[in-house]
mmCIF file of C-alpha atoms and ligand atoms in Angstrom:
data_model
loop_
_atom_site.group_PDB
_atom_site.id
_atom_site.type_symbol
_atom_site.label_atom_id
_atom_site.label_comp_id
_atom_site.label_asym_id
_atom_site.label_seq_id
_atom_site.Cartn_x
_atom_site.Cartn_y
_atom_site.Cartn_z
ATOM 1 C CA MET A 14 0.000 0.000 0.000
ATOM 2 C CA THR A 15 1.345 3.436 -0.908
ATOM 3 C CA LYS A 16 1.789 5.665 2.054
ATOM 4 C CA ILE A 17 0.491 9.116 1.335
ATOM 5 C CA GLN A 18 2.998 11.764 2.267
ATOM 6 C CA THR A 19 1.816 14.800 4.137
ATOM 7 C CA ASP A 20 3.803 17.485 5.852
ATOM 8 C CA LYS A 21 2.176 16.553 9.139
ATOM 9 C CA THR A 22 2.912 13.718 11.481
ATOM 10 C CA ILE A 23 0.451 10.898 10.942
ATOM 11 C CA GLU A 24 -1.328 10.241 14.175
ATOM 12 C CA LEU A 25 -3.521 7.302 15.084
ATOM 13 C CA VAL A 26 -6.488 8.381 17.159
ATOM 14 C CA ILE A 27 -8.206 6.094 19.653
ATOM 15 C CA ASN A 28 -11.429 7.481 21.038
ATOM 16 C CA TRP A 29 -12.202 6.133 24.481
ATOM 17 C CA HIS A 30 -15.735 6.990 25.501
ATOM 18 C CA VAL A 31 -14.784 6.736 29.122
ATOM 19 C CA THR A 32 -18.270 7.427 30.514
ATOM 20 C CA GLU A 33 -21.722 8.079 29.184
ATOM 21 C CA VAL A 34 -22.646 10.267 32.162
ATOM 22 C CA CYS A 35 -22.989 13.959 31.384
ATOM 23 C CA ASN A 36 -24.193 17.060 33.197
ATOM 24 C CA TYR A 37 -25.788 18.377 29.996
ATOM 25 C CA GLY A 38 -28.754 16.988 28.107
ATOM 26 C CA CYS A 39 -28.256 17.750 24.414
ATOM 27 C CA LYS A 40 -31.181 16.451 22.423
ATOM 28 C CA TYR A 41 -28.930 15.116 19.663
ATOM 29 C CA CYS A 42 -26.612 13.233 22.038
ATOM 30 C CA PHE A 43 -25.791 9.723 20.841
ATOM 31 C CA ALA A 44 -23.514 8.814 23.752
ATOM 32 C CA LYS A 45 -25.776 6.145 25.196
ATOM 33 C CA TRP A 46 -24.658 2.633 26.031
ATOM 34 C CA GLY A 47 -27.359 1.709 28.547
ATOM 35 C CA ARG A 48 -25.310 2.628 31.637
ATOM 36 C CA PRO A 49 -23.021 -0.402 31.562
ATOM 37 C CA ASN A 50 -20.491 -1.195 34.245
ATOM 38 C CA GLU A 51 -18.014 1.472 33.255
ATOM 39 C CA LEU A 52 -14.384 0.386 33.353
ATOM 40 C CA HIS A 53 -13.081 3.594 34.975
ATOM 41 C CA ARG A 54 -14.592 2.508 38.327
ATOM 42 C CA SER A 55 -11.508 0.362 38.868
ATOM 43 C CA GLU A 56 -8.089 2.016 38.685
ATOM 44 C CA LYS A 57 -6.554 -1.416 38.157
ATOM 45 C CA GLU A 58 -8.665 -1.872 35.029
ATOM 46 C CA ILE A 59 -7.693 1.584 33.748
ATOM 47 C CA VAL A 60 -4.004 0.735 34.128
ATOM 48 C CA LYS A 61 -4.539 -2.632 32.420
ATOM 49 C CA LEU A 62 -6.395 -1.080 29.482
ATOM 50 C CA LEU A 63 -3.744 1.592 28.971
ATOM 51 C CA ASP A 64 -0.992 -1.051 29.144
ATOM 52 C CA ASN A 65 -2.814 -3.240 26.617
ATOM 53 C CA LEU A 66 -3.258 -0.335 24.217
ATOM 54 C CA ALA A 67 0.314 0.952 24.656
ATOM 55 C CA ASP A 68 1.822 -2.522 24.163
ATOM 56 C CA TYR A 69 -0.085 -3.059 20.936
ATOM 57 C CA PHE A 70 -0.211 0.364 19.322
ATOM 58 C CA ILE A 71 2.907 2.111 20.647
ATOM 59 C CA LYS A 72 5.472 -0.591 21.454
ATOM 60 C CA GLY A 73 4.329 -3.430 19.215
ATOM 61 C CA THR A 74 4.820 -3.783 15.484
ATOM 62 C CA SER A 75 1.186 -4.466 14.778
ATOM 63 C CA THR A 76 -0.224 -4.843 11.276
ATOM 64 C CA LEU A 77 -1.994 -1.566 11.734
ATOM 65 C CA LYS A 78 1.228 0.259 12.539
ATOM 66 C CA GLU A 79 2.881 -1.115 9.406
ATOM 67 C CA GLU A 80 -0.107 -0.333 7.178
ATOM 68 C CA LEU A 81 -0.629 3.176 8.413
ATOM 69 C CA GLY A 82 2.905 4.221 9.154
ATOM 70 C CA TYR A 83 1.667 6.379 11.986
ATOM 71 C CA GLU A 84 4.204 8.090 14.164
ATOM 72 C CA SER A 85 2.211 8.772 17.286
ATOM 73 C CA VAL A 86 -0.911 7.545 19.024
ATOM 74 C CA ARG A 87 -3.359 9.950 20.568
ATOM 75 C CA LEU A 88 -5.776 8.709 23.187
ATOM 76 C CA ASN A 89 -8.856 10.884 23.130
ATOM 77 C CA PHE A 90 -11.020 10.873 26.257
ATOM 78 C CA ALA A 91 -14.616 11.336 25.165
ATOM 79 C CA GLY A 92 -17.957 10.791 26.823
ATOM 80 C CA GLY A 93 -20.472 11.686 28.035
ATOM 81 C CA GLU A 94 -18.510 14.313 29.887
ATOM 82 C CA PRO A 95 -15.081 12.875 30.860
ATOM 83 C CA MET A 96 -14.409 15.661 33.367
ATOM 84 C CA MET A 97 -17.368 14.500 35.464
ATOM 85 C CA LEU A 98 -15.068 11.698 36.621
ATOM 86 C CA GLY A 99 -12.935 14.268 38.488
ATOM 87 C CA ASP A 100 -9.789 12.713 39.972
ATOM 88 C CA THR A 101 -10.272 9.497 37.990
ATOM 89 C CA PHE A 102 -10.125 11.505 34.782
ATOM 90 C CA VAL A 103 -6.928 13.213 35.949
ATOM 91 C CA THR A 104 -5.383 9.854 36.923
ATOM 92 C CA ALA A 105 -6.213 8.257 33.566
ATOM 93 C CA LEU A 106 -4.889 11.282 31.696
ATOM 94 C CA THR A 107 -1.637 11.328 33.658
ATOM 95 C CA LEU A 108 -1.133 7.575 33.228
ATOM 96 C CA ALA A 109 -1.797 7.795 29.488
ATOM 97 C CA LYS A 110 0.867 10.478 29.177
ATOM 98 C CA GLN A 111 3.342 8.374 31.185
ATOM 99 C CA LYS A 112 2.731 5.399 28.885
ATOM 100 C CA GLY A 113 3.612 7.400 25.783
ATOM 101 C CA PHE A 114 0.252 8.491 24.402
ATOM 102 C CA LYS A 115 -0.508 11.947 23.210
ATOM 103 C CA THR A 116 -3.648 12.966 25.017
ATOM 104 C CA SER A 117 -6.771 14.874 24.204
ATOM 105 C CA THR A 118 -10.299 15.222 25.456
ATOM 106 C CA ILE A 119 -13.669 16.346 24.207
ATOM 107 C CA THR A 120 -15.620 18.329 26.745
ATOM 108 C CA ASN A 121 -18.608 20.612 27.043
ATOM 109 C CA GLY A 122 -16.264 22.954 28.929
ATOM 110 C CA HIS A 123 -18.403 23.270 32.063
ATOM 111 C CA TYR A 124 -15.837 21.878 34.516
ATOM 112 C CA LEU A 125 -12.996 23.885 33.006
ATOM 113 C CA ILE A 126 -14.385 26.944 34.703
ATOM 114 C CA ASN A 127 -16.940 25.699 37.252
ATOM 115 C CA GLY A 128 -15.406 22.667 38.853
ATOM 116 C CA LYS A 129 -12.653 21.818 41.229
ATOM 117 C CA LEU A 130 -10.896 19.798 38.597
ATOM 118 C CA ALA A 131 -7.172 20.383 38.908
ATOM 119 C CA LEU A 132 -5.873 19.645 35.466
ATOM 120 C CA PRO A 133 -2.135 18.999 35.888
ATOM 121 C CA ASN A 134 0.119 21.270 33.853
ATOM 122 C CA ASN A 135 1.085 19.929 30.439
ATOM 123 C CA SER A 136 -1.133 16.850 30.621
ATOM 124 C CA LEU A 137 -3.176 17.631 27.515
ATOM 125 C CA ASP A 138 -1.886 17.953 23.957
ATOM 126 C CA MET A 139 -5.227 18.819 22.470
ATOM 127 C CA ILE A 140 -8.712 19.739 23.634
ATOM 128 C CA GLY A 141 -12.020 19.876 21.810
ATOM 129 C CA ILE A 142 -14.673 22.050 23.395
ATOM 130 C CA SER A 143 -18.239 21.691 22.158
ATOM 131 C CA PHE A 144 -19.875 24.980 21.480
ATOM 132 C CA ASP A 145 -23.101 25.274 19.509
ATOM 133 C CA SER A 146 -24.430 28.759 20.049
ATOM 134 C CA GLN A 147 -23.675 32.224 21.363
ATOM 135 C CA SER A 148 -27.341 32.550 22.327
ATOM 136 C CA LEU A 149 -28.390 31.219 25.732
ATOM 137 C CA ASP A 150 -31.903 30.662 24.429
ATOM 138 C CA THR A 151 -30.626 28.461 21.591
ATOM 139 C CA ARG A 152 -28.336 26.504 23.922
ATOM 140 C CA ASN A 153 -31.275 25.920 26.260
ATOM 141 C CA LYS A 154 -33.416 24.647 23.405
ATOM 142 C CA ILE A 155 -30.655 22.283 22.279
ATOM 143 C CA GLY A 156 -30.330 21.057 25.864
ATOM 144 C CA ARG A 157 -26.806 22.380 26.456
ATOM 145 C CA LYS A 158 -27.331 23.155 30.140
ATOM 146 C CA ASP A 159 -27.132 21.390 33.458
ATOM 147 C CA ARG A 160 -29.954 20.770 35.933
ATOM 148 C CA LYS A 161 -29.444 24.171 37.513
ATOM 149 C CA GLY A 162 -29.704 25.890 34.152
ATOM 150 C CA ASN A 163 -25.960 26.663 33.878
ATOM 151 C CA SER A 164 -24.782 26.777 30.301
ATOM 152 C CA PHE A 165 -21.282 27.306 28.925
ATOM 153 C CA GLY A 166 -21.373 30.553 26.931
ATOM 154 C CA ALA A 167 -19.042 32.537 24.688
ATOM 155 C CA ASP A 168 -17.352 34.383 27.583
ATOM 156 C CA ASP A 169 -16.791 31.076 29.384
ATOM 157 C CA LEU A 170 -15.229 29.694 26.230
ATOM 158 C CA LYS A 171 -12.854 32.657 25.988
ATOM 159 C CA LEU A 172 -11.831 32.274 29.636
ATOM 160 C CA ALA A 173 -11.369 28.507 29.377
ATOM 161 C CA LEU A 174 -9.149 28.806 26.307
ATOM 162 C CA ALA A 175 -7.056 31.550 27.907
ATOM 163 C CA ASN A 176 -6.508 29.368 31.023
ATOM 164 C CA LEU A 177 -5.642 26.281 28.997
ATOM 165 C CA THR A 178 -3.100 28.141 26.910
ATOM 166 C CA GLN A 179 -1.377 29.106 30.162
ATOM 167 C CA SER A 180 -1.344 25.691 31.840
ATOM 168 C CA GLN A 181 -0.921 23.327 28.860
ATOM 169 C CA ARG A 182 2.209 24.138 26.875
ATOM 170 C CA GLY A 183 1.609 23.989 23.108
ATOM 171 C CA ILE A 184 -1.964 22.757 23.458
ATOM 172 C CA LYS A 185 -3.986 22.582 20.249
ATOM 173 C CA THR A 186 -7.480 23.887 20.780
ATOM 174 C CA LYS A 187 -10.494 22.784 18.824
ATOM 175 C CA ILE A 188 -14.007 24.133 18.941
ATOM 176 C CA ASN A 189 -16.658 21.642 17.854
ATOM 177 C CA THR A 190 -19.962 22.945 16.578
ATOM 178 C CA VAL A 191 -22.837 20.617 15.759
ATOM 179 C CA VAL A 192 -24.891 22.319 13.078
ATOM 180 C CA ASN A 193 -28.592 21.671 13.591
ATOM 181 C CA SER A 194 -31.927 23.338 12.872
ATOM 182 C CA LEU A 195 -31.571 25.716 15.838
ATOM 183 C CA ASN A 196 -28.140 27.241 15.078
ATOM 184 C CA LEU A 197 -28.221 26.901 11.306
ATOM 185 C CA ASP A 198 -28.449 30.645 10.640
ATOM 186 C CA GLU A 199 -26.023 31.774 13.318
ATOM 187 C CA ASP A 200 -22.883 33.684 12.356
ATOM 188 C CA PHE A 201 -19.778 32.397 14.162
ATOM 189 C CA SER A 202 -17.196 34.263 12.104
ATOM 190 C CA GLU A 203 -16.394 37.008 14.604
ATOM 191 C CA LEU A 204 -16.173 34.646 17.582
ATOM 192 C CA ILE A 205 -13.940 32.140 15.815
ATOM 193 C CA THR A 206 -11.705 34.893 14.422
ATOM 194 C CA ASP A 207 -11.380 36.258 17.934
ATOM 195 C CA LEU A 208 -10.576 32.915 19.567
ATOM 196 C CA ALA A 209 -8.285 31.718 16.773
ATOM 197 C CA PRO A 210 -8.477 28.004 17.665
ATOM 198 C CA TYR A 211 -6.257 25.462 15.959
ATOM 199 C CA LYS A 212 -9.386 23.974 14.377
ATOM 200 C CA TRP A 213 -13.044 24.805 14.207
ATOM 201 C CA LYS A 214 -14.698 21.498 13.565
ATOM 202 C CA ILE A 215 -18.173 21.705 12.073
ATOM 203 C CA LEU A 216 -20.260 18.585 12.419
ATOM 204 C CA HIS A 217 -23.532 17.731 10.736
ATOM 205 C CA VAL A 218 -26.070 16.731 13.416
ATOM 206 C CA MET A 219 -26.471 12.952 13.402
ATOM 207 C CA PRO A 220 -29.837 11.309 12.888
ATOM 208 C CA TYR A 221 -30.212 10.221 16.482
ATOM 209 C CA GLY A 222 -32.950 11.014 18.963
ATOM 210 C CA ASN A 223 -34.645 14.294 18.266
ATOM 211 C CA ASP A 224 -35.777 14.638 14.641
ATOM 212 C CA GLU A 225 -36.677 18.304 14.968
ATOM 213 C CA LEU A 226 -32.951 19.174 15.102
ATOM 214 C CA LEU A 227 -32.096 17.448 11.822
ATOM 215 C CA ILE A 228 -31.004 19.388 8.753
ATOM 216 C CA SER A 229 -30.297 18.342 5.173
ATOM 217 C CA LYS A 230 -26.856 17.995 3.608
ATOM 218 C CA THR A 231 -27.633 21.100 1.509
ATOM 219 C CA GLN A 232 -28.397 23.127 4.630
ATOM 220 C CA PHE A 233 -25.183 21.887 6.255
ATOM 221 C CA ASP A 234 -23.172 22.771 3.141
ATOM 222 C CA LYS A 235 -24.693 26.263 3.116
ATOM 223 C CA PHE A 236 -23.569 26.818 6.716
ATOM 224 C CA VAL A 237 -20.051 25.724 5.760
ATOM 225 C CA LEU A 238 -20.038 27.904 2.652
ATOM 226 C CA ARG A 239 -21.231 30.959 4.574
ATOM 227 C CA HIS A 240 -18.221 30.618 6.897
ATOM 228 C CA SER A 241 -15.722 29.814 4.146
ATOM 229 C CA GLY A 242 -13.208 32.206 2.597
ATOM 230 C CA LEU A 243 -12.885 34.223 5.789
ATOM 231 C CA GLY A 244 -9.612 32.735 6.941
ATOM 232 C CA LEU A 245 -11.297 30.612 9.622
ATOM 233 C CA PRO A 246 -9.693 27.237 10.484
ATOM 234 C CA LEU A 247 -12.752 25.431 9.177
ATOM 235 C CA PHE A 248 -12.891 21.621 9.275
ATOM 236 C CA PRO A 249 -16.267 20.275 8.197
ATOM 237 C CA GLU A 250 -16.811 16.638 9.109
ATOM 238 C CA SER A 251 -19.530 14.527 7.599
ATOM 239 C CA ASN A 252 -21.420 11.773 9.427
ATOM 240 C CA SER A 253 -19.443 8.965 7.837
ATOM 241 C CA THR A 254 -15.956 10.306 8.580
ATOM 242 C CA MET A 255 -16.975 10.799 12.207
ATOM 243 C CA THR A 256 -17.553 7.128 12.872
ATOM 244 C CA GLU A 257 -15.211 5.465 10.413
ATOM 245 C CA SER A 258 -11.900 7.187 10.873
ATOM 246 C CA TYR A 259 -11.158 6.469 14.527
ATOM 247 C CA LEU A 260 -10.799 3.382 16.611
ATOM 248 C CA MET A 261 -13.517 3.548 19.221
ATOM 249 C CA ILE A 262 -13.744 2.079 22.728
ATOM 250 C CA ASN A 263 -16.953 2.143 24.759
ATOM 251 C CA PRO A 264 -17.218 2.777 28.546
ATOM 252 C CA GLN A 265 -16.947 -0.968 29.246
ATOM 253 C CA GLY A 266 -13.591 -1.143 27.492
ATOM 254 C CA CYS A 267 -14.736 -2.875 24.273
ATOM 255 C CA PHE A 268 -13.923 -1.782 20.718
ATOM 256 C CA TYR A 269 -16.887 -0.910 18.574
ATOM 257 C CA GLN A 270 -17.363 0.015 14.939
ATOM 258 C CA ASN A 271 -20.180 0.405 12.462
ATOM 259 C CA SER A 272 -21.252 -3.053 11.413
ATOM 260 C CA SER A 273 -20.829 -3.840 7.722
ATOM 261 C CA ASN A 274 -24.589 -3.824 7.037
ATOM 262 C CA LYS A 275 -24.839 -0.409 8.755
ATOM 263 C CA ALA A 276 -27.365 -1.768 11.252
ATOM 264 C CA GLY A 277 -25.907 -0.254 14.388
ATOM 265 C CA TYR A 278 -22.599 -1.118 15.977
ATOM 266 C CA LYS A 279 -20.550 -4.235 16.341
ATOM 267 C CA TYR A 280 -18.851 -4.717 19.728
ATOM 268 C CA SER A 281 -15.838 -6.764 20.782
ATOM 269 C CA GLU A 282 -15.361 -8.516 24.110
ATOM 270 C CA SER A 283 -13.682 -6.427 26.762
ATOM 271 C CA ILE A 284 -10.123 -5.584 25.637
ATOM 272 C CA ASN A 285 -8.846 -6.370 29.133
ATOM 273 C CA SER A 286 -10.254 -9.877 29.051
ATOM 274 C CA CYS A 287 -9.228 -10.968 25.551
ATOM 275 C CA GLY A 288 -6.398 -8.625 24.457
ATOM 276 C CA VAL A 289 -6.256 -6.002 21.703
ATOM 277 C CA ASN A 290 -5.579 -8.380 18.810
ATOM 278 C CA LYS A 291 -8.549 -10.662 19.466
ATOM 279 C CA ALA A 292 -10.835 -7.734 20.278
ATOM 280 C CA LEU A 293 -9.985 -6.058 16.955
ATOM 281 C CA SER A 294 -10.769 -9.252 15.063
ATOM 282 C CA GLN A 295 -14.185 -9.412 16.734
ATOM 283 C CA ILE A 296 -15.264 -6.093 15.248
ATOM 284 C CA GLU A 297 -14.191 -7.363 11.814
ATOM 285 C CA PHE A 298 -11.486 -4.776 11.884
ATOM 286 C CA ASN A 299 -9.639 -4.565 8.612
ATOM 287 C CA PRO A 300 -6.405 -2.534 8.755
ATOM 288 C CA LYS A 301 -6.365 -1.994 4.971
ATOM 289 C CA THR A 302 -9.891 -0.566 4.809
ATOM 290 C CA PHE A 303 -9.281 1.437 7.944
ATOM 291 C CA ALA A 304 -5.985 2.742 6.559
ATOM 292 C CA SER A 305 -7.561 3.992 3.360
ATOM 293 C CA ARG A 306 -10.345 5.795 5.223
ATOM 294 C CA TYR A 307 -7.918 7.080 7.778
ATOM 295 C CA GLN A 308 -5.488 8.458 5.228
ATOM 296 C CA THR A 309 -8.275 10.018 3.169
ATOM 297 C CA VAL A 310 -9.412 11.853 6.276
ATOM 298 C CA ASN A 311 -5.862 12.908 7.116
ATOM 299 C CA VAL A 312 -5.215 14.200 3.616
ATOM 300 C CA ASP A 313 -8.534 16.073 3.647
ATOM 301 C CA VAL A 314 -7.470 17.698 6.846
ATOM 302 C CA VAL A 315 -4.108 18.730 5.459
ATOM 303 C CA GLU A 316 -5.596 20.142 2.267
ATOM 304 C CA LEU A 317 -8.393 22.172 3.775
HETATM 305 S S1 LIG B 7 -22.386 17.671 26.170
HETATM 306 FE FE1 LIG B 7 -21.848 15.991 24.803
HETATM 307 S S2 LIG B 7 -22.086 14.134 26.026
HETATM 308 FE FE2 LIG B 7 -23.129 15.791 27.114
HETATM 309 S S3 LIG B 7 -25.264 15.607 26.481
HETATM 310 FE FE3 LIG B 7 -24.247 17.088 25.111
HETATM 311 S S4 LIG B 7 -23.541 15.856 23.355
HETATM 312 FE FE4 LIG B 7 -24.022 14.433 25.029
#
């Protein structure tokens, strides 16, 4: 297989949906696994999972490593809201760093300014903060608020990014916006210009849960077009690239992927009980197919 050359380091991304619990209630949220016994409840299991992943993807010469020619592995802590785990989140993050992973997390930002979470200095290489609207009313309608009605707004976002830039040397900041029927006409150009994130990722709302939020591909494209040509670090991501270009682990510590007939997901046994190699085979994981998708996505990213 020809390796596509880019001027950026090729990075393998593993998304660990560490918990499905979240303090927000977005109507389009797909992070639901039926409240399984989440692996993070045992520190021993966290250590074992990180060791398994590091042995296979960082130290080992796995087929995937040869096919992709990646140079680093980033473990992305997703949820739910990973920061709801407090000290456990910090422990897992610190351990991942010690074991050689680059680290990142996706968060709704709430605990970056409201919580007692002490994020150790230089423990995060990248952060993605979800932000869907500058209007409190719109955020409320989407469900981006906690039980007390707190909602992470534009000023909070500015403060959080300023703090992170101080405490996390060289951190890459991403803002993730899910375009849906409620924020479709909003203009983000001034805010994004002001914040100057590394990436502004624009995601098309997934057909999950609340149908009233759905928009067509044409509507999504119009949103992207309206924000194009302004020098913004725009990275539109379609539904298919979202689920097919990362390796994904659920809160129980099992790999999952879209099943070949597109009827939901296919899950492996727990990685800690059967090992990475066997678990990958159980989700019909094919390094060649994955590599071609993965490199297409990487090249798209470089070219945009
Ligand atoms: S913030 Fe994220 S995890 Fe929480 S409800 Fe919204 S989409 Fe789901």
